[in-house]
Coordinates of N, CA and C in Angstrom, one line a residue:
Chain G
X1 N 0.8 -1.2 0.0 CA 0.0 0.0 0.0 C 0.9 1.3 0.0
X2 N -0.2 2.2 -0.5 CA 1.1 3.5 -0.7 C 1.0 4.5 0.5
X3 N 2.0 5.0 1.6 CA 2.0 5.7 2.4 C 2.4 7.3 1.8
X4 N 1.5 7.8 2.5 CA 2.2 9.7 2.6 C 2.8 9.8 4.0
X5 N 3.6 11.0 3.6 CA 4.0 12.0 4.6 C 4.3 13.5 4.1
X6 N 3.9 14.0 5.5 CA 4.2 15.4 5.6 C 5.1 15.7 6.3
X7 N 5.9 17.3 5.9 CA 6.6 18.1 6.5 C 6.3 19.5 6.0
X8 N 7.0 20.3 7.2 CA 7.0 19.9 8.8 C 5.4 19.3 9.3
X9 N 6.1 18.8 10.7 CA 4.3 18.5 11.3 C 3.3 19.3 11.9
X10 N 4.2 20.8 12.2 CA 4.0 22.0 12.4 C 4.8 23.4 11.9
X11 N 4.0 24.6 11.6 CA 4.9 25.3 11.3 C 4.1 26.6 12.1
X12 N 4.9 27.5 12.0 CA 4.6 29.0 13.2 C 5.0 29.8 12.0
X13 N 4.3 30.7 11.7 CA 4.8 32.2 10.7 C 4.0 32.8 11.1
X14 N 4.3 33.8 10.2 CA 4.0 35.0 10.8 C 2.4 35.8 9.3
X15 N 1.8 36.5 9.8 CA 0.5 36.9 9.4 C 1.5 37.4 7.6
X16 N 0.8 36.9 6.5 CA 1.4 37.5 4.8 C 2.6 36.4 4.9
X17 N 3.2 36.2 5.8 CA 4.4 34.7 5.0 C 3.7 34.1 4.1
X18 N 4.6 33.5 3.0 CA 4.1 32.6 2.0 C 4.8 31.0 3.0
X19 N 3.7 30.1 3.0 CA 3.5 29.0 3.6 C 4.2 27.4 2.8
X20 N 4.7 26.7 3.2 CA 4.5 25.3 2.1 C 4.6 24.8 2.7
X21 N 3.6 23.3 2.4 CA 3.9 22.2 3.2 C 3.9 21.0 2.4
X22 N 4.9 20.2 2.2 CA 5.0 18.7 1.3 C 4.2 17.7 2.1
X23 N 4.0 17.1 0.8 CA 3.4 15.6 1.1 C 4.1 15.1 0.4
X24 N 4.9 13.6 0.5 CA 5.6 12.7 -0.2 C 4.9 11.2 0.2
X25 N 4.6 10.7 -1.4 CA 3.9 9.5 -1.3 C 5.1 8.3 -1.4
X26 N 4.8 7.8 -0.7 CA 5.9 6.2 -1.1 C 6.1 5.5 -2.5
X27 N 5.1 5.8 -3.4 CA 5.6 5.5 -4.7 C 4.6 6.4 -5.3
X28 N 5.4 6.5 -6.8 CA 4.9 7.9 -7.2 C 3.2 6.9 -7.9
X29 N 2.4 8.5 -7.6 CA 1.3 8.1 -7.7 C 0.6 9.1 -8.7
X30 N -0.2 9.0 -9.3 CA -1.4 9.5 -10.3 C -1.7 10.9 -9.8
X31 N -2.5 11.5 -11.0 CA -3.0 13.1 -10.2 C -4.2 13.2 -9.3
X32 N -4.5 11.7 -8.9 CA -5.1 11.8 -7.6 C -4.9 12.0 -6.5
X33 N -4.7 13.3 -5.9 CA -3.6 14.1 -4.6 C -4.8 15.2 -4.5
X34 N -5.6 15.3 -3.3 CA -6.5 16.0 -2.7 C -5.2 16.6 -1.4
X35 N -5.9 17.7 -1.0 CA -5.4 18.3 0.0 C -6.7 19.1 1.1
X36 N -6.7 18.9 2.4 CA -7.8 19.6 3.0 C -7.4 20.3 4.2
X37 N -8.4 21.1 4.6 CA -8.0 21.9 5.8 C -9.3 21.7 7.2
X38 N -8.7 21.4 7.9 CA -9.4 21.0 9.5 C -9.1 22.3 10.6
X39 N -10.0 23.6 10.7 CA -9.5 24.2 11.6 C -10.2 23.5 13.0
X40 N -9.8 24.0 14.6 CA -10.5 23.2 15.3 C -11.9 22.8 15.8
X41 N -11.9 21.8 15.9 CA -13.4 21.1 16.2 C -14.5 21.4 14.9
X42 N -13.7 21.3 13.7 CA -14.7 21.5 12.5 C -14.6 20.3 11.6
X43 N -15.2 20.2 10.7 CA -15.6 19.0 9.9 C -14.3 19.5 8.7
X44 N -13.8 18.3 8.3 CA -12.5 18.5 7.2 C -13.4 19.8 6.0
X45 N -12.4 20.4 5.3 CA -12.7 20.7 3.9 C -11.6 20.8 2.8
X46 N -12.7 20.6 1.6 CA -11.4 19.7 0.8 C -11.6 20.9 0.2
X47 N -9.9 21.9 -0.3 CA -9.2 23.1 -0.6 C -8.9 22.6 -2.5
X48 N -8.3 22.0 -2.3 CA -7.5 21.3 -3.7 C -7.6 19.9 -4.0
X49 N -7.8 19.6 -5.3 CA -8.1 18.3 -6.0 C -7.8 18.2 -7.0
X50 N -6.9 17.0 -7.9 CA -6.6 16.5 -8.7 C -4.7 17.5 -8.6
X51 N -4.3 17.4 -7.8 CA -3.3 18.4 -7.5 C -3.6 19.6 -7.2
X52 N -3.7 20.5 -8.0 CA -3.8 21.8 -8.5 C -5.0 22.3 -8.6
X53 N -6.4 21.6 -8.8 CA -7.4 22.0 -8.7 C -8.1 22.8 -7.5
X54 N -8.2 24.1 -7.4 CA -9.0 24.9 -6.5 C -10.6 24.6 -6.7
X55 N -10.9 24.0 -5.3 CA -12.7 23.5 -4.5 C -12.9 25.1 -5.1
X56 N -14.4 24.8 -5.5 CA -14.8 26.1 -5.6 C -14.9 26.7 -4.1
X57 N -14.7 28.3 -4.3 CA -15.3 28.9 -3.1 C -13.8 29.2 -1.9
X58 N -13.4 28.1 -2.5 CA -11.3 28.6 -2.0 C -10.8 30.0 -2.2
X59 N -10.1 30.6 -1.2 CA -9.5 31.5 -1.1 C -8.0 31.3 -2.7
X60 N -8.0 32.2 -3.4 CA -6.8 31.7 -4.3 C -5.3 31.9 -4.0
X61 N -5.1 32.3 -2.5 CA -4.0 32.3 -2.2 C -3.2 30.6 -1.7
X62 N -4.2 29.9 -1.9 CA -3.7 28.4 -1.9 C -3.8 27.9 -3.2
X63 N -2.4 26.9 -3.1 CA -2.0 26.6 -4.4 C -1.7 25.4 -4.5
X64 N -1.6 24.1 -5.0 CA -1.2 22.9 -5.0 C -0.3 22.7 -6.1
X65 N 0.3 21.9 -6.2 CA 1.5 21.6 -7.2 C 1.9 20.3 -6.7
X66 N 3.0 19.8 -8.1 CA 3.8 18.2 -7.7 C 3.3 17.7 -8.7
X67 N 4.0 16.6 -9.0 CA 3.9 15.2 -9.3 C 4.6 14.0 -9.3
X68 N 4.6 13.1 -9.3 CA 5.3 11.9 -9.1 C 5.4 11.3 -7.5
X69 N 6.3 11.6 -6.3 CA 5.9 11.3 -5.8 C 6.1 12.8 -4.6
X70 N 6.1 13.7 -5.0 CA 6.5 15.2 -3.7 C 4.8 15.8 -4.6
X71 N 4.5 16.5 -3.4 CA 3.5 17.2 -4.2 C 3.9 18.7 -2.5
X72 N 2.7 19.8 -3.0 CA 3.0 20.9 -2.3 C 1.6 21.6 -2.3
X73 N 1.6 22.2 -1.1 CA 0.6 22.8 -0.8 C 1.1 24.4 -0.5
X74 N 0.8 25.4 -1.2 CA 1.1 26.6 -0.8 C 0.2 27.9 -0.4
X75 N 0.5 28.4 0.8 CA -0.7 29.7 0.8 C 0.5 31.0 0.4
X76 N 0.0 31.6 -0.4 CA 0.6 32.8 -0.7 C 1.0 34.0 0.4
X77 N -0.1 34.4 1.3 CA -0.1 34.6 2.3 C -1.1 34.5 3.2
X78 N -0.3 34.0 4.5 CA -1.0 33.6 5.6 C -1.9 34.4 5.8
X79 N -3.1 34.4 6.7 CA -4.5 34.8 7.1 C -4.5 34.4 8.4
X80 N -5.1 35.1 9.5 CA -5.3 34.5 10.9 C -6.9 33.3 10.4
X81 N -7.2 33.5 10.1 CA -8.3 32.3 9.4 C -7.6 30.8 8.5
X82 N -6.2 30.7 8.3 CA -6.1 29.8 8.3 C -5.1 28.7 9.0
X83 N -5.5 29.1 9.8 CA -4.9 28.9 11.4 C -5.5 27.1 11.0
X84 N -5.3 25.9 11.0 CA -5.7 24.5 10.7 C -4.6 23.2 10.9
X85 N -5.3 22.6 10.7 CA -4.3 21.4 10.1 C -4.7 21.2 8.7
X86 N -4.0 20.7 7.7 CA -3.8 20.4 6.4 C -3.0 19.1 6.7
X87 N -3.9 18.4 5.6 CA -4.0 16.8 5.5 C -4.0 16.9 3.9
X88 N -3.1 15.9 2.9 CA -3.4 15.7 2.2 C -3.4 13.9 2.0
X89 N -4.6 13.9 0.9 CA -5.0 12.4 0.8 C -4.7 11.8 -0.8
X90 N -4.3 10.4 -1.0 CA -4.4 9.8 -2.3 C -6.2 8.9 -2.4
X91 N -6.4 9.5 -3.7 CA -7.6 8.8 -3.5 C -8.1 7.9 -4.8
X92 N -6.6 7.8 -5.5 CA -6.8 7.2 -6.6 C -7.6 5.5 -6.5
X93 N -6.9 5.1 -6.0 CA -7.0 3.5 -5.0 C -7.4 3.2 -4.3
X94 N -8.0 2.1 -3.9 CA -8.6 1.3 -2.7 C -7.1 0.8 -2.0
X95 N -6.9 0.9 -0.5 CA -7.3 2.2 0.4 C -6.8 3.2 0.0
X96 N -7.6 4.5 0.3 CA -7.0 5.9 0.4 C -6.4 5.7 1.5
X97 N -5.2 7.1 0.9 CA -5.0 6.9 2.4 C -4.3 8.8 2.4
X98 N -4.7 9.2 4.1 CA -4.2 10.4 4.3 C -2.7 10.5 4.5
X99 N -2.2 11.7 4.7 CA -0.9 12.1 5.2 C -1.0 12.3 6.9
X100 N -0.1 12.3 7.8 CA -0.4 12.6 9.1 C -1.4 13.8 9.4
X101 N -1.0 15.1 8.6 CA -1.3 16.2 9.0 C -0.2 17.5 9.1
X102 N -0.2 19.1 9.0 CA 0.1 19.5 9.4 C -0.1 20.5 10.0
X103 N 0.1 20.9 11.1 CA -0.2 21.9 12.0 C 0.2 23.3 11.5
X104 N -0.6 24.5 11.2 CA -0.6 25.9 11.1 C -1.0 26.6 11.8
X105 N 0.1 27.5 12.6 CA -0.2 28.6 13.3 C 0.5 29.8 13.1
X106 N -0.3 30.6 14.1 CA 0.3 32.3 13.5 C 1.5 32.4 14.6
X107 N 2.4 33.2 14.2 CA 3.1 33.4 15.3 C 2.9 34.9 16.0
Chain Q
X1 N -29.5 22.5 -1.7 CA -27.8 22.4 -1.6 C -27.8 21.1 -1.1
X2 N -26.2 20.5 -1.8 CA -25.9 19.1 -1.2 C -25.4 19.1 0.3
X3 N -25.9 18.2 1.4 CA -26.0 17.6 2.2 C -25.6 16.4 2.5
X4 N -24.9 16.2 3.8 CA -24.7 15.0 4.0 C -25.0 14.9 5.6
X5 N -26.4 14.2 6.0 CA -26.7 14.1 7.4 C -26.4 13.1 8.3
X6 N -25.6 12.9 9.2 CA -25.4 11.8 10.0 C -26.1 11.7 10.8
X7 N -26.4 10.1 11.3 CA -26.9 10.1 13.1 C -26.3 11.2 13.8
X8 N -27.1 10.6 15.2 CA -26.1 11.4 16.3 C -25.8 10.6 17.6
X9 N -25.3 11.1 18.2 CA -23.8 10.3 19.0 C -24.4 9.3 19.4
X10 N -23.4 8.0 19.8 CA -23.8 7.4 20.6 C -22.6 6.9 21.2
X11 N -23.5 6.0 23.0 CA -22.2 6.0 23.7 C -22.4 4.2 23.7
X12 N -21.2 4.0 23.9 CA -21.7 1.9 23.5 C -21.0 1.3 24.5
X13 N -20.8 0.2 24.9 CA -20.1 -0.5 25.2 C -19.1 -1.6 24.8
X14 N -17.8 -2.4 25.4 CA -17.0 -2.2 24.5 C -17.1 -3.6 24.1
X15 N -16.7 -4.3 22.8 CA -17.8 -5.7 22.8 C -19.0 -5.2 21.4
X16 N -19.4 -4.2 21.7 CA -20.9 -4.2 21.0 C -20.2 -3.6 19.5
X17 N -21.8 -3.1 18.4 CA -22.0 -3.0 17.6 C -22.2 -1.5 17.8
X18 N -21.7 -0.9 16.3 CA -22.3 0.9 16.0 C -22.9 0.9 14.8
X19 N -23.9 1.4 14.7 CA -24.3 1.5 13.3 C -24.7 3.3 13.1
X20 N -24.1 3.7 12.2 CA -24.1 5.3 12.0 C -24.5 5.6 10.3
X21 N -25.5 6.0 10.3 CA -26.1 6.5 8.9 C -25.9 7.9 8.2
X22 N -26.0 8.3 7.5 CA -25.4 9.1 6.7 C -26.3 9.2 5.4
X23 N -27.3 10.3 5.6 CA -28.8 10.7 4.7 C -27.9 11.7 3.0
X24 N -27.7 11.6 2.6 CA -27.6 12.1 1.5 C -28.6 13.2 0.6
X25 N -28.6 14.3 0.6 CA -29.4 15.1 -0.5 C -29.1 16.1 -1.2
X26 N -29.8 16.4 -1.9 CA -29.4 18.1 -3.2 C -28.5 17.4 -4.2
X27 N -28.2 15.9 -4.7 CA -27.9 15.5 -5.6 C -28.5 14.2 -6.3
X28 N -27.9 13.4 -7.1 CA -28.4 12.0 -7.5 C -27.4 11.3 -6.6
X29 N -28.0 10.6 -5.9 CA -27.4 9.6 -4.8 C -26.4 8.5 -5.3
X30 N -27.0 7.9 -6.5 CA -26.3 7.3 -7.7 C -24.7 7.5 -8.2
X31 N -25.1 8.8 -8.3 CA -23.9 9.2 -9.1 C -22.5 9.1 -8.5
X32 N -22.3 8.8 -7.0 CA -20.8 9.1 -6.3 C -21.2 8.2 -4.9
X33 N -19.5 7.3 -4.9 CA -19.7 6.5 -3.6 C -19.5 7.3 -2.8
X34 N -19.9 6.7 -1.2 CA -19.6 7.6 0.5 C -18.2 6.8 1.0
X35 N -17.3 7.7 1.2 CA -16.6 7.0 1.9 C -16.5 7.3 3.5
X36 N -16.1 6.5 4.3 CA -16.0 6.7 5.4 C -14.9 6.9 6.1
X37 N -14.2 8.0 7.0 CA -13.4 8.4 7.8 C -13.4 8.8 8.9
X38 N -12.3 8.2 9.8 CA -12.7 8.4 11.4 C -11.1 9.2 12.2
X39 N -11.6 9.9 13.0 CA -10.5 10.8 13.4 C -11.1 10.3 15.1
X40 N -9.9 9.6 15.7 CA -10.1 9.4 17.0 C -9.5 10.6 17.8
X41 N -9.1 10.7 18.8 CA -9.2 12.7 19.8 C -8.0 12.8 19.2
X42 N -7.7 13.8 18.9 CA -7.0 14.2 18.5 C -5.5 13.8 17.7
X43 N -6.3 12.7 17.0 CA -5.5 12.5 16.2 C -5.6 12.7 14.4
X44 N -4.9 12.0 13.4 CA -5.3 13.0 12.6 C -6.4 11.9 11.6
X45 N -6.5 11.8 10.4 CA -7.6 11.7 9.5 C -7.3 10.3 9.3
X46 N -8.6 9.1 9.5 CA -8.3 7.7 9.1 C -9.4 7.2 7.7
X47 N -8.8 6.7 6.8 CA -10.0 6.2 5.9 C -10.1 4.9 6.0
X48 N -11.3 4.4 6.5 CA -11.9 3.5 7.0 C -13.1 2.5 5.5
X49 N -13.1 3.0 4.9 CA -13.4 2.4 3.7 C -14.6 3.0 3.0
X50 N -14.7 2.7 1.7 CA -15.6 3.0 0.6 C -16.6 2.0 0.0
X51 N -18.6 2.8 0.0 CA -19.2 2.0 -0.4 C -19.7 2.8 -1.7
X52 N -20.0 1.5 -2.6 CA -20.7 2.2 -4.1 C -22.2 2.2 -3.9
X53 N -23.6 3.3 -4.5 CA -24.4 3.8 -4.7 C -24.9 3.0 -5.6
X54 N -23.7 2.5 -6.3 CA -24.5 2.4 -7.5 C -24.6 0.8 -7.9
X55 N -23.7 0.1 -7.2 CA -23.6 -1.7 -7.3 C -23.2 -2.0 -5.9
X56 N -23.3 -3.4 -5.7 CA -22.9 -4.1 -4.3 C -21.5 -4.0 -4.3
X57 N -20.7 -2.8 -5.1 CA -18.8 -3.1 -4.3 C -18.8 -2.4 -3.0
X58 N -18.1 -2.4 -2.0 CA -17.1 -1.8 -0.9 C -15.9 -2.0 -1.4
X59 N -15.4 -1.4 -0.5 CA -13.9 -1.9 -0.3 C -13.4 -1.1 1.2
X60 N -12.7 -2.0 2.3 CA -12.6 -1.6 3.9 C -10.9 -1.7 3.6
X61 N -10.4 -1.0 4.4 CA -9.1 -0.7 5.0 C -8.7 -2.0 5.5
X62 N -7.6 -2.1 5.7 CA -7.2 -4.2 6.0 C -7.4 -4.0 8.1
X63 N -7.1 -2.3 8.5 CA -7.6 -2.7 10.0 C -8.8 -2.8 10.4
X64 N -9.7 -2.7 9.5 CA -11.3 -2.9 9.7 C -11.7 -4.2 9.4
X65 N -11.0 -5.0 8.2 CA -11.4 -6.0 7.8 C -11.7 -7.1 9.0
X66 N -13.1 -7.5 8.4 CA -13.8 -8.7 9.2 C -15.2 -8.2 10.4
X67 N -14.5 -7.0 10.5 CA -15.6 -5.9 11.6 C -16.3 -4.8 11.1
X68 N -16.3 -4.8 9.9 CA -16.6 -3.4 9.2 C -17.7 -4.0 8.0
X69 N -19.0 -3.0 8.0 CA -19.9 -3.2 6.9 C -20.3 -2.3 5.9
X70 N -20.0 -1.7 5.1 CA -20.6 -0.5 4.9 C -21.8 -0.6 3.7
X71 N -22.7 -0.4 4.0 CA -24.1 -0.2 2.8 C -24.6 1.4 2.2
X72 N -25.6 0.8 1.1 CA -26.2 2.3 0.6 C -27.7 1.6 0.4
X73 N -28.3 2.4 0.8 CA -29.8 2.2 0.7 C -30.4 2.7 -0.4
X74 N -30.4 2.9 -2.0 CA -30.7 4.2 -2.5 C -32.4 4.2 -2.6
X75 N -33.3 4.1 -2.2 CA -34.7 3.8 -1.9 C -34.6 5.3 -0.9
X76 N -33.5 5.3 -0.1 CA -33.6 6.4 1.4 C -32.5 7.8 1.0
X77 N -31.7 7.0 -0.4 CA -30.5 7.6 -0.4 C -29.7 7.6 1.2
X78 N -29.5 6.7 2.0 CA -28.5 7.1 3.1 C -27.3 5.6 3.3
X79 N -26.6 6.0 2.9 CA -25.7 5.1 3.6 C -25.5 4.9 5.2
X80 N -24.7 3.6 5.5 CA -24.4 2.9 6.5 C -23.1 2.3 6.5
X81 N -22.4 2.6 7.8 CA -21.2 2.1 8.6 C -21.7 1.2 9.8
X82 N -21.1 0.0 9.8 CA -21.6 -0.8 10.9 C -20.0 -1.3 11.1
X83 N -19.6 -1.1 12.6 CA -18.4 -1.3 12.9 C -19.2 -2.2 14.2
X84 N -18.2 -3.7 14.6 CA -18.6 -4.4 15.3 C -17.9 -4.8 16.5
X85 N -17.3 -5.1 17.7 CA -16.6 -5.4 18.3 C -16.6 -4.6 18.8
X86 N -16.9 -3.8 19.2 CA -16.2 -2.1 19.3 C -15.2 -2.4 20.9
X87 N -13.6 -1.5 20.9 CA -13.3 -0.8 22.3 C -12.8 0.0 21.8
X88 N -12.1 0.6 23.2 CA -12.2 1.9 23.4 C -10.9 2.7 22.6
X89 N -10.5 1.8 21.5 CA -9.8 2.4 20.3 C -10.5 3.2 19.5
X90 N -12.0 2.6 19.4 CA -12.8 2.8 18.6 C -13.4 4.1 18.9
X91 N -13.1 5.2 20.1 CA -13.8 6.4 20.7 C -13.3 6.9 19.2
X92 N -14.1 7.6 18.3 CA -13.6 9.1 17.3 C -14.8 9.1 17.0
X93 N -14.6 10.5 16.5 CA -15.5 11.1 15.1 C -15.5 10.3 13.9
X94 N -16.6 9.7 13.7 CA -16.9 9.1 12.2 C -17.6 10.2 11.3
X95 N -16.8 10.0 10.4 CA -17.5 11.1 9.3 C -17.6 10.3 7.9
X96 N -18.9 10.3 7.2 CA -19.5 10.3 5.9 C -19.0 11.1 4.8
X97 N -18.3 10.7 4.0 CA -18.3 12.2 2.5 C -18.4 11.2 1.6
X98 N -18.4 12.3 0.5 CA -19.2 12.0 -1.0 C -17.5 11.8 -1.5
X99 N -17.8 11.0 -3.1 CA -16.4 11.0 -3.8 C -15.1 10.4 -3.0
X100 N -14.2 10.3 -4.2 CA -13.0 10.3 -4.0 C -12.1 11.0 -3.9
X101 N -12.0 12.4 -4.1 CA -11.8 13.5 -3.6 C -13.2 13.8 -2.7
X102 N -13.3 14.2 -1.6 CA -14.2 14.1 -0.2 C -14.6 15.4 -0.4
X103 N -15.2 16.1 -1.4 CA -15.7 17.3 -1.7 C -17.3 17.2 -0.9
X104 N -17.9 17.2 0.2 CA -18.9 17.0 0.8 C -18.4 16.3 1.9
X105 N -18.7 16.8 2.6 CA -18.9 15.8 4.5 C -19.9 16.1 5.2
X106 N -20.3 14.9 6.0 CA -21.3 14.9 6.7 C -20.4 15.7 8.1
X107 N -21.5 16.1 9.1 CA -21.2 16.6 10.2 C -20.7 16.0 11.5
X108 N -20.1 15.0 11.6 CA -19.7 13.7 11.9 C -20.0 13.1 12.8
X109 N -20.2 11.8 13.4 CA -20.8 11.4 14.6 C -20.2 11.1 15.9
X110 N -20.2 11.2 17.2 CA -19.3 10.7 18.2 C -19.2 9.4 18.5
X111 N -19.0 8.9 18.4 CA -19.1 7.5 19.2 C -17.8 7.0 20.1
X112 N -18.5 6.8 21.1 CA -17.4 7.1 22.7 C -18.2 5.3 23.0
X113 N -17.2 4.6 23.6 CA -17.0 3.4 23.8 C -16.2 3.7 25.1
X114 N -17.1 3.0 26.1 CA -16.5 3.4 27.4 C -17.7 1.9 28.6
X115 N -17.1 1.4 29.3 CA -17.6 0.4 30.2 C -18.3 0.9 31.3

């Protein structure tokens, strides 16, 4: 089965930093790479799909990119609203499977 | 607007069965499987497996396998997670979404397993 990871597992910036956070899959995988955002005690939402694809109704300072097995999640600049964790998922195959997560805060 | 409604909480004991439903509307129910994901306290996002709308496939995660059911009613349009055995691994939020990209979630349900 194919595993993700993220880095870092947390990060601290500061309010307009431009943000990135990788996901690296264990073997390179298809343009099936979703990315989501969980601020606290809220129900996931999914930001980006098929890589690069902006969810309608997304802020456009997030950006996805990658292929093969690194992909990237970028906020142009930070917002105190997206204070979350960001999870990205493969959802090409049975199982999907998520990345741990990463933690975003303001500093 | 599309919707995705789940039960609501329940508290079980550890041994037993959960069954948590997941109402579907504002689309063709048909058209996209639910898959299911569970986030135990704070930890992060688990996918627990995928049912089709549209034929008898699933397919469960290999740590569910053997305890895990997942159905679609489409008569009710609502899907079903039936997790069996349950302890107290099993405390999280179960959540319902649409697709393979999870563009839709339901509001998710508690299920706390405690003796």
């Amino acid at each position: 089965d194919i595993q993700m990871t993220q880095s870092p597992s947390s990060l601290s910036a500061s309010v307009g930093d431009r943000v990135t956070i990788t996901c690296r899959a264990s073997q390179a995988i298809s343009n099936s790479l979703a990315w989501y955002q969980q601020k606290p005690g809220k129900v996931p939402k999914l930001l980006i799909y098929t890589i690069s694809i902006l969810q309608s109704g997304v802020p456009s300072r997030f950006s996805g990119s990658g292929s093969g097995t690194d992909f990237t999640l970028t906020i142009s600049s930070l917002q105190p609203e997206d204070v979350a964790t960001y999870y990205c998922q493969y959802y090409n195959t049975h199982p999907q499977v998520f990345g741990p997560g990463t933690k975003v805060e303001i500093k | 607007q599309i919707q995705l409604v789940q039960s609501g909480p329940e508290v079980m004991k550890p041994g037993a069965s959960v069954k948590v439903s997941c109402k579907a509307s504002g689309y063709v129910f048909t058209t996209y499987g639910i898959s299911w994901v569970r986030q135990a306290p704070g930890q992060g996002l688990e996918w627990m497996g995928w049912v089709s709308t549209y034929s008898d496939d699933s397919n469960y995660a290999q740590s569910f396998q053997g305890r895990i059911t997942m159905t679609a009613d489409t008569s009710t349009t609502t899907a079903y997670m039936e997790l069996r055995s349950l302890t107290s691994d099993d405390t999280a939020v179960y959540y319902c979404a649409r697709r393979g990209d999870l563009d839709y979630w339901g509001q998710g349900t508690l299920v706390t397993v405690s003796s």
